Short mmCIF file of C-alpha atoms and ligand atoms in Angstrom, two decimals:
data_model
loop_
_atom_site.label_atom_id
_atom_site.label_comp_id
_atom_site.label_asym_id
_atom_site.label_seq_id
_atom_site.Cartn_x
_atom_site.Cartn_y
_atom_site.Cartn_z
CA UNK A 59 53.07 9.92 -45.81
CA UNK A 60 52.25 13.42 -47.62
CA UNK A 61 51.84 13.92 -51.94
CA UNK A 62 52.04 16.98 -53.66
CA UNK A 63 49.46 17.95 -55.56
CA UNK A 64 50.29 21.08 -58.30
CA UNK A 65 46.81 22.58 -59.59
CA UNK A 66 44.80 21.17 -57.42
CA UNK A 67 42.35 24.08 -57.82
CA UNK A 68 41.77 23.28 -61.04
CA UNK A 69 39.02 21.03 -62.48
CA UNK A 70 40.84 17.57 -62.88
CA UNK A 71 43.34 18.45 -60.28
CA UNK A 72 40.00 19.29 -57.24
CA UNK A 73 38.89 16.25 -58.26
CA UNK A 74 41.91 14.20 -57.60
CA UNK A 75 42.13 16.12 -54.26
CA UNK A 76 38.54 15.08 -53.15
CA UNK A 77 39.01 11.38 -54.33
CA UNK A 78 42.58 11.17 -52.75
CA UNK A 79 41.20 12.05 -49.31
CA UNK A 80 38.23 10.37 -49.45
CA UNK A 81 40.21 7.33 -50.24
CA UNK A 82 43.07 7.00 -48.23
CA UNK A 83 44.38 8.57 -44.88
CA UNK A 84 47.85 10.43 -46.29
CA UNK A 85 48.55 14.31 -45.97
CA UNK A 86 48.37 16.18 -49.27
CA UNK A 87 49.78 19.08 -50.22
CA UNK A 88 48.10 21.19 -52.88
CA UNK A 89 49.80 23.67 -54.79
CA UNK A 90 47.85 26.27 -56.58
CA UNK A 91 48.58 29.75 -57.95
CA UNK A 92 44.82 30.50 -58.03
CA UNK A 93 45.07 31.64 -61.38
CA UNK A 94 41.54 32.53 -63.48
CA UNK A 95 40.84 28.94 -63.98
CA UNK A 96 41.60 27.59 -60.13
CA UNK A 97 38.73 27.99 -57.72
CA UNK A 98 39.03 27.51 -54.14
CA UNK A 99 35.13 27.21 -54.15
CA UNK A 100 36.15 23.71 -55.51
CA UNK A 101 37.64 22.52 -52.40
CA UNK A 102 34.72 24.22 -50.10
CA UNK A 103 33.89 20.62 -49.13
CA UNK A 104 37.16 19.71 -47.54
CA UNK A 105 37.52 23.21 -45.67
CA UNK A 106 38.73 22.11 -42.52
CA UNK A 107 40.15 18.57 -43.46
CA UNK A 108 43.77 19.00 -41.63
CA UNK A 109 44.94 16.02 -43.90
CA UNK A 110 44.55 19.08 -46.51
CA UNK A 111 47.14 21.68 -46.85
CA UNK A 112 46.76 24.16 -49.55
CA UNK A 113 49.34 26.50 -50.53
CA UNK A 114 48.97 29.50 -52.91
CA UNK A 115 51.67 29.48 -55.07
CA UNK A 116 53.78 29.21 -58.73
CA UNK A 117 55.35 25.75 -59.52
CA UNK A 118 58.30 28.35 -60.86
CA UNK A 119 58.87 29.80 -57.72
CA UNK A 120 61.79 27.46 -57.50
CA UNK A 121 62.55 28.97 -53.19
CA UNK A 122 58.97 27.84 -52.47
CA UNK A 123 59.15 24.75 -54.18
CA UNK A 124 61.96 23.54 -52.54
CA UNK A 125 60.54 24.76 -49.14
CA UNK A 126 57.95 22.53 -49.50
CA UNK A 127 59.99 19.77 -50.19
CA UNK A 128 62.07 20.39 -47.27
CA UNK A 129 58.92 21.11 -45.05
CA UNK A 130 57.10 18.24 -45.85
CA UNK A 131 59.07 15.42 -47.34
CA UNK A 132 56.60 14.71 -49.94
CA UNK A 133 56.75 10.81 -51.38
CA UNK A 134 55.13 11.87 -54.73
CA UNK A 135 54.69 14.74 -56.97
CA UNK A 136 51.27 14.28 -59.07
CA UNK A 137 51.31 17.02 -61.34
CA UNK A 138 48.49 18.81 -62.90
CA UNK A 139 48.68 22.58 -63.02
CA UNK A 140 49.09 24.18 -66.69
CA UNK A 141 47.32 26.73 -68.60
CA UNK A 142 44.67 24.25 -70.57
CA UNK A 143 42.51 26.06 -72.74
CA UNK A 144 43.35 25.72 -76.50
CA UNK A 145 41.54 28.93 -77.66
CA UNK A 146 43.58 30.99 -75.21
CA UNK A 147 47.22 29.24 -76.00
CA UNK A 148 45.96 30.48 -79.70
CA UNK A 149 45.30 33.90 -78.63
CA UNK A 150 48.51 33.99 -75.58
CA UNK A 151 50.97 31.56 -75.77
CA UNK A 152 53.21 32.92 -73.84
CA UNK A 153 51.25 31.83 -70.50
CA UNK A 154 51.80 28.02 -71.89
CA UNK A 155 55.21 28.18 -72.51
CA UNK A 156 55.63 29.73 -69.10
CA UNK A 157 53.96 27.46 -66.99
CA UNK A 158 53.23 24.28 -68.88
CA UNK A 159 57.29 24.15 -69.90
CA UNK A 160 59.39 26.51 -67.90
CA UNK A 161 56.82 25.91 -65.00
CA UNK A 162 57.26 22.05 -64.74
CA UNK A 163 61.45 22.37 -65.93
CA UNK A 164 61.60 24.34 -62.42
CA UNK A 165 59.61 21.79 -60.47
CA UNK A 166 61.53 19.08 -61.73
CA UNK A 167 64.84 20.14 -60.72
CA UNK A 168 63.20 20.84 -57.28
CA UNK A 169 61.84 17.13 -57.01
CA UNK A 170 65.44 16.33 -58.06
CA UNK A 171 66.99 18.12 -55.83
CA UNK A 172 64.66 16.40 -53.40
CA UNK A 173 64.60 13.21 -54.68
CA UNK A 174 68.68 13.25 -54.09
CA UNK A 175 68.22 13.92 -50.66
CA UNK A 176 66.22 10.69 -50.11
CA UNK A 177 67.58 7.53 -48.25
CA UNK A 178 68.29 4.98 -50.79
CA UNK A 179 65.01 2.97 -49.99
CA UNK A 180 62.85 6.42 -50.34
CA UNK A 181 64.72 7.22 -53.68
CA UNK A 182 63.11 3.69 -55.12
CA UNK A 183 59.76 4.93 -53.66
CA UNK A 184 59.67 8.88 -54.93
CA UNK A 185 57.30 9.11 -57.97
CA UNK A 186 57.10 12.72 -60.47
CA UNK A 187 54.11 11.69 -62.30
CA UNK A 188 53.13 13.86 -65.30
CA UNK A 189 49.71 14.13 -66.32
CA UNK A 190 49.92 15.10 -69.67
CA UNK A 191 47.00 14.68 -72.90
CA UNK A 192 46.12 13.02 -76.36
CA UNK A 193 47.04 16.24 -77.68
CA UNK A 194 50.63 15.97 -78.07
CA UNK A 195 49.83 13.49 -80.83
CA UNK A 196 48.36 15.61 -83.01
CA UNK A 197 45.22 14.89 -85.25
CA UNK A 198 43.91 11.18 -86.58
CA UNK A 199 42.18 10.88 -90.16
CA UNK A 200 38.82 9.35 -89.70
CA UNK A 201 40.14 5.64 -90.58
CA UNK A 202 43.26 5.90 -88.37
CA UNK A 203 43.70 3.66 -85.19
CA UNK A 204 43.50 5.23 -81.89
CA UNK A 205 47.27 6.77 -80.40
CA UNK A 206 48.96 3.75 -78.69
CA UNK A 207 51.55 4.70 -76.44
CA UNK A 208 54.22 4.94 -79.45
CA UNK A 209 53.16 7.78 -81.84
CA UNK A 210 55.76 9.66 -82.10
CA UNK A 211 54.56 13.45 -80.62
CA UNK A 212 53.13 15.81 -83.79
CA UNK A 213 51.13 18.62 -81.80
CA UNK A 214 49.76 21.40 -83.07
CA UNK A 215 48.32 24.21 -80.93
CA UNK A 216 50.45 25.99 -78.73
CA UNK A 217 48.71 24.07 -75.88
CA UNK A 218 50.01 20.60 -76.70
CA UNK A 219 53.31 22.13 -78.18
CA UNK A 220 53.73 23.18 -74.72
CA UNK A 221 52.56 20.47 -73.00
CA UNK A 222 54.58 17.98 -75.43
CA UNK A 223 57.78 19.65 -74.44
CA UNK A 224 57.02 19.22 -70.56
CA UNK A 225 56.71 15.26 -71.10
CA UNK A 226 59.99 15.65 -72.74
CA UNK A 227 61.56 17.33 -70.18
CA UNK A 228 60.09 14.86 -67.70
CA UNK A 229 61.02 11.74 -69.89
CA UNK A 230 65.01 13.67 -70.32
CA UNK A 231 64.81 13.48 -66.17
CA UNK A 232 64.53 10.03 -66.05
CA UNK A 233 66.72 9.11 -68.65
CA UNK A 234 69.75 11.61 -67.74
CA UNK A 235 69.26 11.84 -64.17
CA UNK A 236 67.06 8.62 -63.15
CA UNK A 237 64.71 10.83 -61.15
CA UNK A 238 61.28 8.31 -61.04
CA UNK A 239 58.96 9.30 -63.36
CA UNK A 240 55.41 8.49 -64.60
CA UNK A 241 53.49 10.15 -67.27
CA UNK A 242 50.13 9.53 -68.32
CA UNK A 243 48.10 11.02 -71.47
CA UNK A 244 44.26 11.33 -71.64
CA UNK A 245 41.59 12.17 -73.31
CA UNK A 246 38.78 14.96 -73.08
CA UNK A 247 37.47 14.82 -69.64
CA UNK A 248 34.08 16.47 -68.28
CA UNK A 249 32.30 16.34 -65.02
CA UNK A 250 32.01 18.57 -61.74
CA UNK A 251 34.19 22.04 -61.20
CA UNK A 252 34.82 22.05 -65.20
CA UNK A 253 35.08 25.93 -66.05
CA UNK A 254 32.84 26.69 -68.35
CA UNK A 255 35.18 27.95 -71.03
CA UNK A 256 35.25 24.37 -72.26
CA UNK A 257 32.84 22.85 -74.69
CA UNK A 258 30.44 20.84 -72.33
CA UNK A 259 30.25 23.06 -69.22
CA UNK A 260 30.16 26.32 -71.60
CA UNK A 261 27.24 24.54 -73.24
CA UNK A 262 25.53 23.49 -70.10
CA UNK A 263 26.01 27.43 -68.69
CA UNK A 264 24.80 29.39 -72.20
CA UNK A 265 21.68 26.85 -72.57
CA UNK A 266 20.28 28.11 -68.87
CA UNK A 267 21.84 31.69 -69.14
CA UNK A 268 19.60 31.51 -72.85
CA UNK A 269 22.54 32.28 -74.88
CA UNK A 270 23.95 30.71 -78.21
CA UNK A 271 25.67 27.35 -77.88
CA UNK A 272 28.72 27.57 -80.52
CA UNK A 273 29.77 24.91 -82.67
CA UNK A 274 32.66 25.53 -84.24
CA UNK A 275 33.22 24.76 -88.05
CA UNK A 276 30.58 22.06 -89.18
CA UNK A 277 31.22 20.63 -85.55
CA UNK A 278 32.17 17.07 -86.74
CA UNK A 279 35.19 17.14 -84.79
CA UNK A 280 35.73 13.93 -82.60
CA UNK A 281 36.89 13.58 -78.89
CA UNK A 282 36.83 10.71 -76.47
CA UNK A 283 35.42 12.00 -73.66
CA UNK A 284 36.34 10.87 -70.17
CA UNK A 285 34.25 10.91 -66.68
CA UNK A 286 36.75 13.07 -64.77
CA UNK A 287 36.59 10.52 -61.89
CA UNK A 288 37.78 7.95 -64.09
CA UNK A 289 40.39 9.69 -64.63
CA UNK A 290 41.44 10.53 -61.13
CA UNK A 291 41.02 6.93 -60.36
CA UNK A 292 43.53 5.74 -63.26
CA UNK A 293 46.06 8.12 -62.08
CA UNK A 294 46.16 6.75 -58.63
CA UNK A 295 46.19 3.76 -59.69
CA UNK A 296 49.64 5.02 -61.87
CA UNK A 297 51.02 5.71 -59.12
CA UNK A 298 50.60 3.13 -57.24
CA UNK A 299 51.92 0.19 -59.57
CA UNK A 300 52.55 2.24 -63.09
CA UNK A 301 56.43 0.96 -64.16
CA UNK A 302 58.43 3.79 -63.80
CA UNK A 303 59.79 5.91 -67.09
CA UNK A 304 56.80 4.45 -68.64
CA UNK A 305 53.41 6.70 -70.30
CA UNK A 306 50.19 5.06 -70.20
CA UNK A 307 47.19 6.12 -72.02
CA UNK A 308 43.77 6.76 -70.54
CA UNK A 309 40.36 7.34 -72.42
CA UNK A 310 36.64 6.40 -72.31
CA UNK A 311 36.53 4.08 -75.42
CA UNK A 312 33.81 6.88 -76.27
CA UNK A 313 34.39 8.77 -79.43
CA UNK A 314 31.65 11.13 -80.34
CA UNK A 315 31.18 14.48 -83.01
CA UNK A 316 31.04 17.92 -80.88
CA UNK A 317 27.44 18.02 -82.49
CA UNK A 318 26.40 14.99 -80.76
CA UNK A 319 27.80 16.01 -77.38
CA UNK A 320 26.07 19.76 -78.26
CA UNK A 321 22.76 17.53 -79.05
CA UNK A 322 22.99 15.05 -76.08
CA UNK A 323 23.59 17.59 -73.76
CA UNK A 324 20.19 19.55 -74.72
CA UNK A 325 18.20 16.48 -74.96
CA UNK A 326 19.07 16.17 -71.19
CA UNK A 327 18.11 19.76 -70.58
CA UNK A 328 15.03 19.45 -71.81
CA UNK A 329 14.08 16.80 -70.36
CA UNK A 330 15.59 18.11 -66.64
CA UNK A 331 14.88 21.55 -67.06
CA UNK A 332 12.21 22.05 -69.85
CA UNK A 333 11.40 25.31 -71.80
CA UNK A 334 9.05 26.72 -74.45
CA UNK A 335 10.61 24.93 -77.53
CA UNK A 336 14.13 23.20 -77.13
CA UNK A 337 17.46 24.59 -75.84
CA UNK A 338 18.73 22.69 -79.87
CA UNK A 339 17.11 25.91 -81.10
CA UNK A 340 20.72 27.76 -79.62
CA UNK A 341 22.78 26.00 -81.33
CA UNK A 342 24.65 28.57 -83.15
CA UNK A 343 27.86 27.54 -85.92
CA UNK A 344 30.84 30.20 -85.59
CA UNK A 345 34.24 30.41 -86.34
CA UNK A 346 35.90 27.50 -86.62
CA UNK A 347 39.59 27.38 -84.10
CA UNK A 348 42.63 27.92 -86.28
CA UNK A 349 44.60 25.03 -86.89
CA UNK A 350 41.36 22.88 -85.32
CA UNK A 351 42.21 18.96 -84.97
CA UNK A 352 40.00 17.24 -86.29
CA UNK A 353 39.69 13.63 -84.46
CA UNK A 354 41.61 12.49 -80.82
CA UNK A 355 41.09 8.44 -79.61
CA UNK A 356 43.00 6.54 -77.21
CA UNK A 357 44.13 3.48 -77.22
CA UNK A 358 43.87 2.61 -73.62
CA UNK A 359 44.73 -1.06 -73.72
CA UNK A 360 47.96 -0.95 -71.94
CA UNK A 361 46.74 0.75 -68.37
CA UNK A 362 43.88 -2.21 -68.78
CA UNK A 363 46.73 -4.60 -69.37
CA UNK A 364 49.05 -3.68 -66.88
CA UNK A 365 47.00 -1.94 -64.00
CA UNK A 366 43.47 -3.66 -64.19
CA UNK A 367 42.17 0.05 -64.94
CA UNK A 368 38.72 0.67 -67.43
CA UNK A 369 36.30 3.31 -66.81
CA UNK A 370 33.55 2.50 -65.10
CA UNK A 371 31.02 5.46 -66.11
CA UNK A 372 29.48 5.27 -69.62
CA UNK A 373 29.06 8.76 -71.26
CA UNK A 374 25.09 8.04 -70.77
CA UNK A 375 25.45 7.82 -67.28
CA UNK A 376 28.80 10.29 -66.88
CA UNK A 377 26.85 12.91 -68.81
CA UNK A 378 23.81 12.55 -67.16
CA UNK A 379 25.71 13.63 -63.70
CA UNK A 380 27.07 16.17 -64.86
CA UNK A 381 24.27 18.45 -66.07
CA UNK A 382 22.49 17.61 -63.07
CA UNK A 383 25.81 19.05 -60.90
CA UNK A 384 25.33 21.87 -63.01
CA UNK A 385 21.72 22.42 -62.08
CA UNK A 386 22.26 21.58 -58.42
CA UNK A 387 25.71 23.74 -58.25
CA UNK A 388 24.27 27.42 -60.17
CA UNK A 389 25.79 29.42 -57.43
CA UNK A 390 29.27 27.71 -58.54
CA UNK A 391 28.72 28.70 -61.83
CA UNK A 392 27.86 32.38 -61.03
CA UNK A 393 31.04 32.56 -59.17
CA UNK A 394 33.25 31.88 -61.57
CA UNK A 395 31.30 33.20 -64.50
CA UNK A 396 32.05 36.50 -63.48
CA UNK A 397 34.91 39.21 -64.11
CA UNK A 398 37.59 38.12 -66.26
CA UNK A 399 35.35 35.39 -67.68
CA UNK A 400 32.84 37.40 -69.40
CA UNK A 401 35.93 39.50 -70.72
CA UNK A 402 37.53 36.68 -71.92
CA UNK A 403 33.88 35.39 -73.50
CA UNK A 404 33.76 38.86 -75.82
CA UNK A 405 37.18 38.62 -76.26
CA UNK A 406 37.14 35.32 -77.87
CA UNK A 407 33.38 34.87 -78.82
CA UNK A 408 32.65 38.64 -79.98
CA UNK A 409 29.84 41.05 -77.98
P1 LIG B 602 42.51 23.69 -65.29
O1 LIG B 602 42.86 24.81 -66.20
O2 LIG B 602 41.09 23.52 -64.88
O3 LIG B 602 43.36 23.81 -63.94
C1 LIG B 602 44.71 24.15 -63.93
C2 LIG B 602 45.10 24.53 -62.50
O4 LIG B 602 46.50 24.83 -62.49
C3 LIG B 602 44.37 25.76 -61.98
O5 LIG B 602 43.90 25.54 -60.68
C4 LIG B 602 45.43 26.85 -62.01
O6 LIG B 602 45.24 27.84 -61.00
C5 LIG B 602 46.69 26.03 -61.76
N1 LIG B 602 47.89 26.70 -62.30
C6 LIG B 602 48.04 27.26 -63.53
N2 LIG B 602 49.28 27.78 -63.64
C7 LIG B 602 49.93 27.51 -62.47
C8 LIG B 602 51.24 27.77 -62.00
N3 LIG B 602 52.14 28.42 -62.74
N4 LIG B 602 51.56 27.34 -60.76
C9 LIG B 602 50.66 26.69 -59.99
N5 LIG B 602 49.40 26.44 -60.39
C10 LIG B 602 49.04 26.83 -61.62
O7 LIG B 602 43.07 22.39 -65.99
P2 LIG B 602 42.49 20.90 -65.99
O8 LIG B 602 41.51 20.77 -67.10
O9 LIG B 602 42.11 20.52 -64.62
O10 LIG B 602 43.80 20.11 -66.43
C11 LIG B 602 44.74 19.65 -65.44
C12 LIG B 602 45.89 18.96 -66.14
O11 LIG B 602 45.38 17.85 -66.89
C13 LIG B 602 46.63 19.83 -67.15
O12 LIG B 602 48.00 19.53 -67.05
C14 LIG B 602 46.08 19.40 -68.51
O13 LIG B 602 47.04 19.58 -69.49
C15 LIG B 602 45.80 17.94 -68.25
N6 LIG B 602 44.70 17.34 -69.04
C16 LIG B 602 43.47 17.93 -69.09
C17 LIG B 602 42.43 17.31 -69.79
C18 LIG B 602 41.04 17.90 -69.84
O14 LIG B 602 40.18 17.37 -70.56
N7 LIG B 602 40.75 18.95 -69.11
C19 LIG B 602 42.67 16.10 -70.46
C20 LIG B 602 43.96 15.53 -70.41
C21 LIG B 602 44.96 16.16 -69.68
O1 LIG B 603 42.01 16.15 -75.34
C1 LIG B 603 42.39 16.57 -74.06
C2 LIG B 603 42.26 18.06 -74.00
O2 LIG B 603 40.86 18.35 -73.94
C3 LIG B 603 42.98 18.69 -72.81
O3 LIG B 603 44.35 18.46 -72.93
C4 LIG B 603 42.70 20.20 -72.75
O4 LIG B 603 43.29 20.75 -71.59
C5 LIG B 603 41.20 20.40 -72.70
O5 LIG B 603 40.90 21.78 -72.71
C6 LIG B 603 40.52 19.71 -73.88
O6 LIG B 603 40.87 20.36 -75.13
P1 LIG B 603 39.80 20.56 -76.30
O7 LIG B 603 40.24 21.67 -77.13
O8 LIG B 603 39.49 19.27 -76.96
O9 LIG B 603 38.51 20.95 -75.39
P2 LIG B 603 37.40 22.09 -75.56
O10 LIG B 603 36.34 21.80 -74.55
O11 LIG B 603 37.97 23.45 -75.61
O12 LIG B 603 36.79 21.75 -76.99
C7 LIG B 603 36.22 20.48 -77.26
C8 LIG B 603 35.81 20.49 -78.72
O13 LIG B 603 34.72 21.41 -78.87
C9 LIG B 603 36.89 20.98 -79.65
O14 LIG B 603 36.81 20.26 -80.89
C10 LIG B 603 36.56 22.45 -79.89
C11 LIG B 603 35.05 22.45 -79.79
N1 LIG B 603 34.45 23.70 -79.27
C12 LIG B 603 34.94 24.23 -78.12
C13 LIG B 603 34.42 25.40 -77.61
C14 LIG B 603 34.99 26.02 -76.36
C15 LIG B 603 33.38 24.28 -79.94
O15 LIG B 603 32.91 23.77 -80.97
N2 LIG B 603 32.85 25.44 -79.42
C16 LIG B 603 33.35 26.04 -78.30
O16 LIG B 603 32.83 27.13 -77.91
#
């Protein structure tokens, strides 16, 4: 049995990929178009595995796509590559709409076209699952309940515009053409191989590298962060016994302000990797992103419900991990902090 993997190179994505092999004996296919934010470096530790085939491609490249297909009769489609980063939709959308909705339009009607091919007993098998975010919902007002799986889609960057009309499309391919689909939505995740253009892992490298730690606006922003490998664990388990057409939502229970993230994480630093006062002192309040939401929480009672799925690392713990993996793992961060990253950091953050 083989899955495709698309952005596997990425952060969430080389997770899945090392968790997938580690637990079970299929073939996976993983493909990546290596673009600024996927990393080969984060699959270094399965170099060799034959069970692991990457391929270096664009999910538009609709002759490749359906090569692979063809090649290796894949049983599932887990899909994860997209352009991300919220500050650089705001500055180029045109990437998003590319990849995160023209991008996954063209590898649907490849896994279609696949999916068609299939013996009648494969067809009931064949999964497309979508891993989309909170994002698409928009922003909550302090008091408001967490998303359940029925807010109705208000997004507001160009990121989760983007990404809202890919779960469309993928919920249109079910509905019009009964292709199998899954789609989950979750929260902010952090943990290892997370490029440090994002909030923790940007934090984590400026602290060490001495540099300001930017807040944006007064910083009281809330996320529900997410240990990556939670995540990774909730999708497989998705795909393994999610109902198809269905969306399930998956988050830490862990809503926090960016300053107490910005705080925990230098509390840890100085106690892992003290200095002559404390790395707080960095903390520097910029900017604030345009059209900034201002809370995300999950309601993540449904995958509980139905699949038996809770995270099992607390953000104590979770946290904790990960600025030690960014201590233990500075060449990593060297490697991908240079080039186009330090443009993009004086592009977006100023000299
Ligand atoms: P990432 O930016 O770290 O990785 C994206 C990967 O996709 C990279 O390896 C990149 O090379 C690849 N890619 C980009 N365009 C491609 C294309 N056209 N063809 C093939 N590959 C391409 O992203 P991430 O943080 O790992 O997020 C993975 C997925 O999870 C995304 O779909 C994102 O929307 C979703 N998500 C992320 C979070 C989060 O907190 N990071 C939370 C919820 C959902
Ligand atoms: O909620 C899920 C989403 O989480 C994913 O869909 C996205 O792909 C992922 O990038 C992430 O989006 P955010 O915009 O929430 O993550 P980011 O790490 O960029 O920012 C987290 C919060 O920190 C947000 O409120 C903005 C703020 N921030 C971010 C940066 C980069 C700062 O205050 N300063 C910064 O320099």
């Amino acid at each position: 049995m083989t899955v495709l993997v698309t952005g596997g190179a990425g952060f969430i994505g080389s997770n899945f990929v090392h968790q997938w092999l580690s637990a079970t004996d299929e073939q996976l296919v993983n493909l990546d178009a290596l673009t600024y934010a996927g990393n080969l470096a984060n699959l270094a530790a399965i170099e060799g595995d034959p069970r692991h085939v990457f391929v270096r491609g664009d999910i538009g490249d609709r002759a490749l796509i359906d090569r692979l297909f063809a090649e290796h009769q894949p049983r599932a489609v887990i899909h994860f590559a997209a352009e991300s980063h919220v500050d650089r939709s705001i500055h180029g959308p045109g990437a998003f709409i590319q990849t995160n909705v023209v991008g996954t339009f063209s590898l649907l009607e490849s896994a279609r076209g696949h999916w068609r091919s299939l013996t009648p007993e494969a067809r009931d098998l064949f999964r497309f699952l979508q891993v989309s975010t909170d994002e698409v919902y928009g922003s909550l007002t302090p008091d408001a309940a967490p998303f359940a799986e029925t807010h109705p889609f208000e997004p507001n960057s160009p990121y989760s515009a983007s990404k809202a009309a890919a779960d469309h499309l993928v919920r249109a391919w079910f509905h019009t053409y009964g292709l199998p689909v899954l789609t989950t939505h979750c929260s902010n995740n952090y943990g290892p191989y997370h490029f440090p253009e994002k909030l923790i892992p940007l934090v984590i490298a400026n602290a060490l590298a001495g540099k300001p730690l930017p807040i944006y606006g007064d910083g009281r922003q809330v996320r529900d962060w997410l240990y990556v490998e939670d995540h990774c664990h909730a999708i497989a388990r998705v795909l393994e016994a999610g109902r198809v057409g269905e969306s399930y939502h998956i988050g830490g229970w862990n809503e926090m302000t960016n300053l107490d993230v910005v705080n925990t994480l230098c509390v840890i630093l100085d106690e892992l990797r003290p200095k002559a006062g404390s790395y707080k002192d960095q903390i520097t309040f910029v900017k604030d992103r345009p059209g900034h939401d201002r809370r995300y929480a999950m309601d993540a009672r449904k995958i509980e419900r139905e699949l038996g799925w809770r995270p099992k690392e607390t953000f104590a713990t979770g946290i904790r991990k990960t600025v030690q993996w960014y201590l233990d793992n500075q060449p990593w961060v060297e490697g991908v902090t240079s080039g186009a990253y330090r443009q993009w950091m004086n592009q977006h953050y100023g000299a």
